Coordinates of C-alpha atoms in Angstrom, one line a residue:
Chain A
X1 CA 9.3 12.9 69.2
X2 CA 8.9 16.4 68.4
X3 CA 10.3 19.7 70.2
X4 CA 7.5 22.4 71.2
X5 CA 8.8 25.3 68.8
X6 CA 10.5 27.5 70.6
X7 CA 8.7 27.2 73.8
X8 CA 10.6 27.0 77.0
X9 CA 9.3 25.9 80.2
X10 CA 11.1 27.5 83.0
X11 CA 10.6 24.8 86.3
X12 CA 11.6 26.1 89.7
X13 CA 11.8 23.5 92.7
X14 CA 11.6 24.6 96.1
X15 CA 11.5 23.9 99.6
X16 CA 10.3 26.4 102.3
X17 CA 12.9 27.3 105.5
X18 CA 11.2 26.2 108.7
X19 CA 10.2 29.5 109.5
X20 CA 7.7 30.3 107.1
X21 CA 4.5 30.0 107.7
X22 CA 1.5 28.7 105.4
X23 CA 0.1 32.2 105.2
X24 CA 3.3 33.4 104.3
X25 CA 3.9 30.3 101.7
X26 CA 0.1 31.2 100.5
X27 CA 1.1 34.7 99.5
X28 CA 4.7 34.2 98.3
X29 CA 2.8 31.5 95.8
X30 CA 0.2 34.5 95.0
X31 CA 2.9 37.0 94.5
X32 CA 4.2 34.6 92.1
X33 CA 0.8 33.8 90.1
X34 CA 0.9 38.1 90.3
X35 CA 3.5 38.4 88.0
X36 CA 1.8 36.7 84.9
X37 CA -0.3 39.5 83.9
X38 CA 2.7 41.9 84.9
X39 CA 5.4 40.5 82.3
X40 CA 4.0 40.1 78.8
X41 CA 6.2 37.0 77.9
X42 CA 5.4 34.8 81.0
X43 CA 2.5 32.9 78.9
X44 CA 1.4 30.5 81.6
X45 CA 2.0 29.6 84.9
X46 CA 1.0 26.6 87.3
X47 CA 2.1 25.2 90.7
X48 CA 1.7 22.2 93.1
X49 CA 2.4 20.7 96.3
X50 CA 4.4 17.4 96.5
X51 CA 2.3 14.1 96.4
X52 CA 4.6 12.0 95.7
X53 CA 5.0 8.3 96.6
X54 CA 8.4 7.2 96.0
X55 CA 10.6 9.6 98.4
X56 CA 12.7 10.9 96.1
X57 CA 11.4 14.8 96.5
X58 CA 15.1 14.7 98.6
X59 CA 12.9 17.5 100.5
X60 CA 11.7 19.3 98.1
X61 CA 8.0 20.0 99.0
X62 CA 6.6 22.2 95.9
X63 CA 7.2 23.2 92.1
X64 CA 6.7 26.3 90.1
X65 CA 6.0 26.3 86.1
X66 CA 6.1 28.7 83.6
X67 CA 6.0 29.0 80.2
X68 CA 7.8 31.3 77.6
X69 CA 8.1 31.5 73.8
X70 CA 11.6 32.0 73.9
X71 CA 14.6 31.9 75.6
X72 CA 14.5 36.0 75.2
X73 CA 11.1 36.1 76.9
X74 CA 12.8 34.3 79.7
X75 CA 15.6 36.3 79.7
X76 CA 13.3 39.5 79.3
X77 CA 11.4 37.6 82.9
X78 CA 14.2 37.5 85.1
X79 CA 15.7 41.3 84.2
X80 CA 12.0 42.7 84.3
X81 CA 11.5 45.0 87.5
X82 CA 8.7 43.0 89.0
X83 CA 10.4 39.5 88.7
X84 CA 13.6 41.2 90.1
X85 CA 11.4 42.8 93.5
X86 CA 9.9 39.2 94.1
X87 CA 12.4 37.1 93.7
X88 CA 14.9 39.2 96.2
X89 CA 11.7 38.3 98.2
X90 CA 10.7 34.4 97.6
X91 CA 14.3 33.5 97.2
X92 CA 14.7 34.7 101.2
X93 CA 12.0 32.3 102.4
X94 CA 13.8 29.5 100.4
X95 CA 15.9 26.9 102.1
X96 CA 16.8 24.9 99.4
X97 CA 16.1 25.8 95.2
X98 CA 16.6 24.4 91.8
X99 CA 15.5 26.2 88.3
X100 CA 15.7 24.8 85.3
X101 CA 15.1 26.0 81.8
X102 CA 14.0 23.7 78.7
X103 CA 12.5 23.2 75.3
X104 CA 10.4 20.6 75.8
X105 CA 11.0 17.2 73.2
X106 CA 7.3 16.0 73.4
X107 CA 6.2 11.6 73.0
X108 CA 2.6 11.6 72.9
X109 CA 0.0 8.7 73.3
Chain B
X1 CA -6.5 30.1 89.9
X2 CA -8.2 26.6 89.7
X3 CA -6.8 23.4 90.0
X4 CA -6.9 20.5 87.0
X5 CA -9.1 18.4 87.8
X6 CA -7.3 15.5 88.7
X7 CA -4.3 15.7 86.4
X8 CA -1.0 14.8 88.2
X9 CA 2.3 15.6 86.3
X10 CA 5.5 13.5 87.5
X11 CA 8.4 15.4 87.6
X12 CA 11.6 13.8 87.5
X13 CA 15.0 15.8 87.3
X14 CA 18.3 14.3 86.5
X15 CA 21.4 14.6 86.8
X16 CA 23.7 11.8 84.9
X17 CA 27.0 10.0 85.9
X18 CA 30.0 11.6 84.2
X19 CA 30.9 8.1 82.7
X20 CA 27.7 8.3 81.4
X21 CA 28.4 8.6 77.5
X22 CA 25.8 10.9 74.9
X23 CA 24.6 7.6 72.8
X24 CA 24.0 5.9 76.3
X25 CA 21.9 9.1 77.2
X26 CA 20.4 8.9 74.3
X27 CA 19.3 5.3 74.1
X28 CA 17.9 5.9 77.6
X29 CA 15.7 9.3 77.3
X30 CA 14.1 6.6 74.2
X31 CA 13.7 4.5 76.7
X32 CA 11.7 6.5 79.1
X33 CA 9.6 7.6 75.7
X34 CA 8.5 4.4 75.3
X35 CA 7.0 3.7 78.1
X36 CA 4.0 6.2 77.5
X37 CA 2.6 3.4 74.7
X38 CA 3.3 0.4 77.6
X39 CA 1.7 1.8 80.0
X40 CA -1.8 3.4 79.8
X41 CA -2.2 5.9 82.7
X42 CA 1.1 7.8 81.6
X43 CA -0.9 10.0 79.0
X44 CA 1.8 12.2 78.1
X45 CA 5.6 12.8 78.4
X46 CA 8.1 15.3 77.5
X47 CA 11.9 16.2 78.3
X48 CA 14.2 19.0 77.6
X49 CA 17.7 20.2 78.4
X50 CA 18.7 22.1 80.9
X51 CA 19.1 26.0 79.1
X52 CA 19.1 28.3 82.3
X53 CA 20.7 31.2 82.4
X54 CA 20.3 32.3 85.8
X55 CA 23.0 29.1 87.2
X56 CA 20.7 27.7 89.8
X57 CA 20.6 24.5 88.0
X58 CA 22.8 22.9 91.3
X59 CA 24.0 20.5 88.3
X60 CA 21.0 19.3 87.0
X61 CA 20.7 18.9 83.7
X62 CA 17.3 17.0 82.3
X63 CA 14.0 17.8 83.2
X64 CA 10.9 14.7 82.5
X65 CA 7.8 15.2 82.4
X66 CA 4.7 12.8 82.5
X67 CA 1.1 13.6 83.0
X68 CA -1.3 11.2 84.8
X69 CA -5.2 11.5 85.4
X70 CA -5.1 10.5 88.7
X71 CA -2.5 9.9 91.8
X72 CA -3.9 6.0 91.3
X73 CA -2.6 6.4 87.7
X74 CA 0.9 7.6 88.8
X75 CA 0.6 4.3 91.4
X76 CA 0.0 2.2 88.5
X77 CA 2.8 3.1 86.6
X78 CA 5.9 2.9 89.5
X79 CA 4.9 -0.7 90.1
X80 CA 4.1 -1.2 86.2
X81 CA 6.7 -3.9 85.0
X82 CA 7.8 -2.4 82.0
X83 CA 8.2 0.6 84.7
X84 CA 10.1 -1.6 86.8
X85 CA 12.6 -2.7 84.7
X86 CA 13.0 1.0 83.2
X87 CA 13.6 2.6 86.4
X88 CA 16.1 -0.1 87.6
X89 CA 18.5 0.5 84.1
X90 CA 17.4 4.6 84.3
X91 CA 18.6 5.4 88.3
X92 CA 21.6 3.5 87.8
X93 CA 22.8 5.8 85.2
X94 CA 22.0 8.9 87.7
X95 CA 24.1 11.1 89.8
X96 CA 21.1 12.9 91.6
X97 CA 17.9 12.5 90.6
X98 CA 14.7 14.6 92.3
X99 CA 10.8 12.9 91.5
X100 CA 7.7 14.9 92.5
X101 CA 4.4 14.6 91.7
X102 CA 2.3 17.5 92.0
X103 CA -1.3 18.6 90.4
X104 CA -1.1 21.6 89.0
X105 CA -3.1 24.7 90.2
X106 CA -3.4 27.1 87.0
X107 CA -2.9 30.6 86.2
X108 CA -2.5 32.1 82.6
X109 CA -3.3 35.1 81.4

């Protein structure tokens, strides 16, 4: 096994309150995507809705990725203006959240 | 944004029991490695340590992730025996543990 050199994936479970709507959920998620072009050292970004099989989502219904080259670069994220304005945002339609930040140890086929 | 085309990642996030020692750790992250050669639709898998600065963690400490080509695939390996036997050893080990699986939709820059 190998760690990614310096890269840092930055993993952010949540789960909506009741109250928002899927339009709202829709542009929350865009208002997230929005903010790769904005800050230089958010390098990637994906998202999903929960599929899984084995009920252990303990009601979490969708996760956020994004990937840095450093541990600066995330820190640079979370103070830059644009992350700061959205997150006040998205963190208010949140009922329950979790983030995470790690280097990624990679086992490969 | 476009979604990949059938990839599913697995998501698991742990956190372990106290009594849990760092060599029994350890031995079982190995564990969860070597199950991408045992079982052929896991096609990938990494982990990393919980590094977050921002202390929305909620006690979490490991993230695991495991790519799949197809929700089938991710079907294949829960009831996989090697799987089986894996998971039974793994969740004992656990305080809280969240799973979902999710395909991602993209955005980079």
């Amino acid at each position: 096994m190998e760690e990614a050199k310096g890269v840092v994936k930055h993993v952010l479970m949540a789960k909506f309150k009741d109250e928002i709507t899927p339009d709202r959920i829709d542009l929350l998620i865009k208002g997230y995507a929005n903010l790769v072009p904005l800050i230089p050292p958010m390098k990637a970004f994906h998202w999903g809705k929960d599929v899984s099989i084995e009920n252990l989502h303990q009601g979490f219904t969708h996760v956020f990725e994004s990937t840095f080259e450093s541990l600066e670069g995330v820190a640079e994220y979370i103070s830059h203006p644009a992350h700061v304005e959205f997150a006040t945002e998205f963190l208010t339609a949140l009922d329950k959240v979790i983030v995470i930040d790690y280097k990624p140890t990679i086992a490969n086929h």
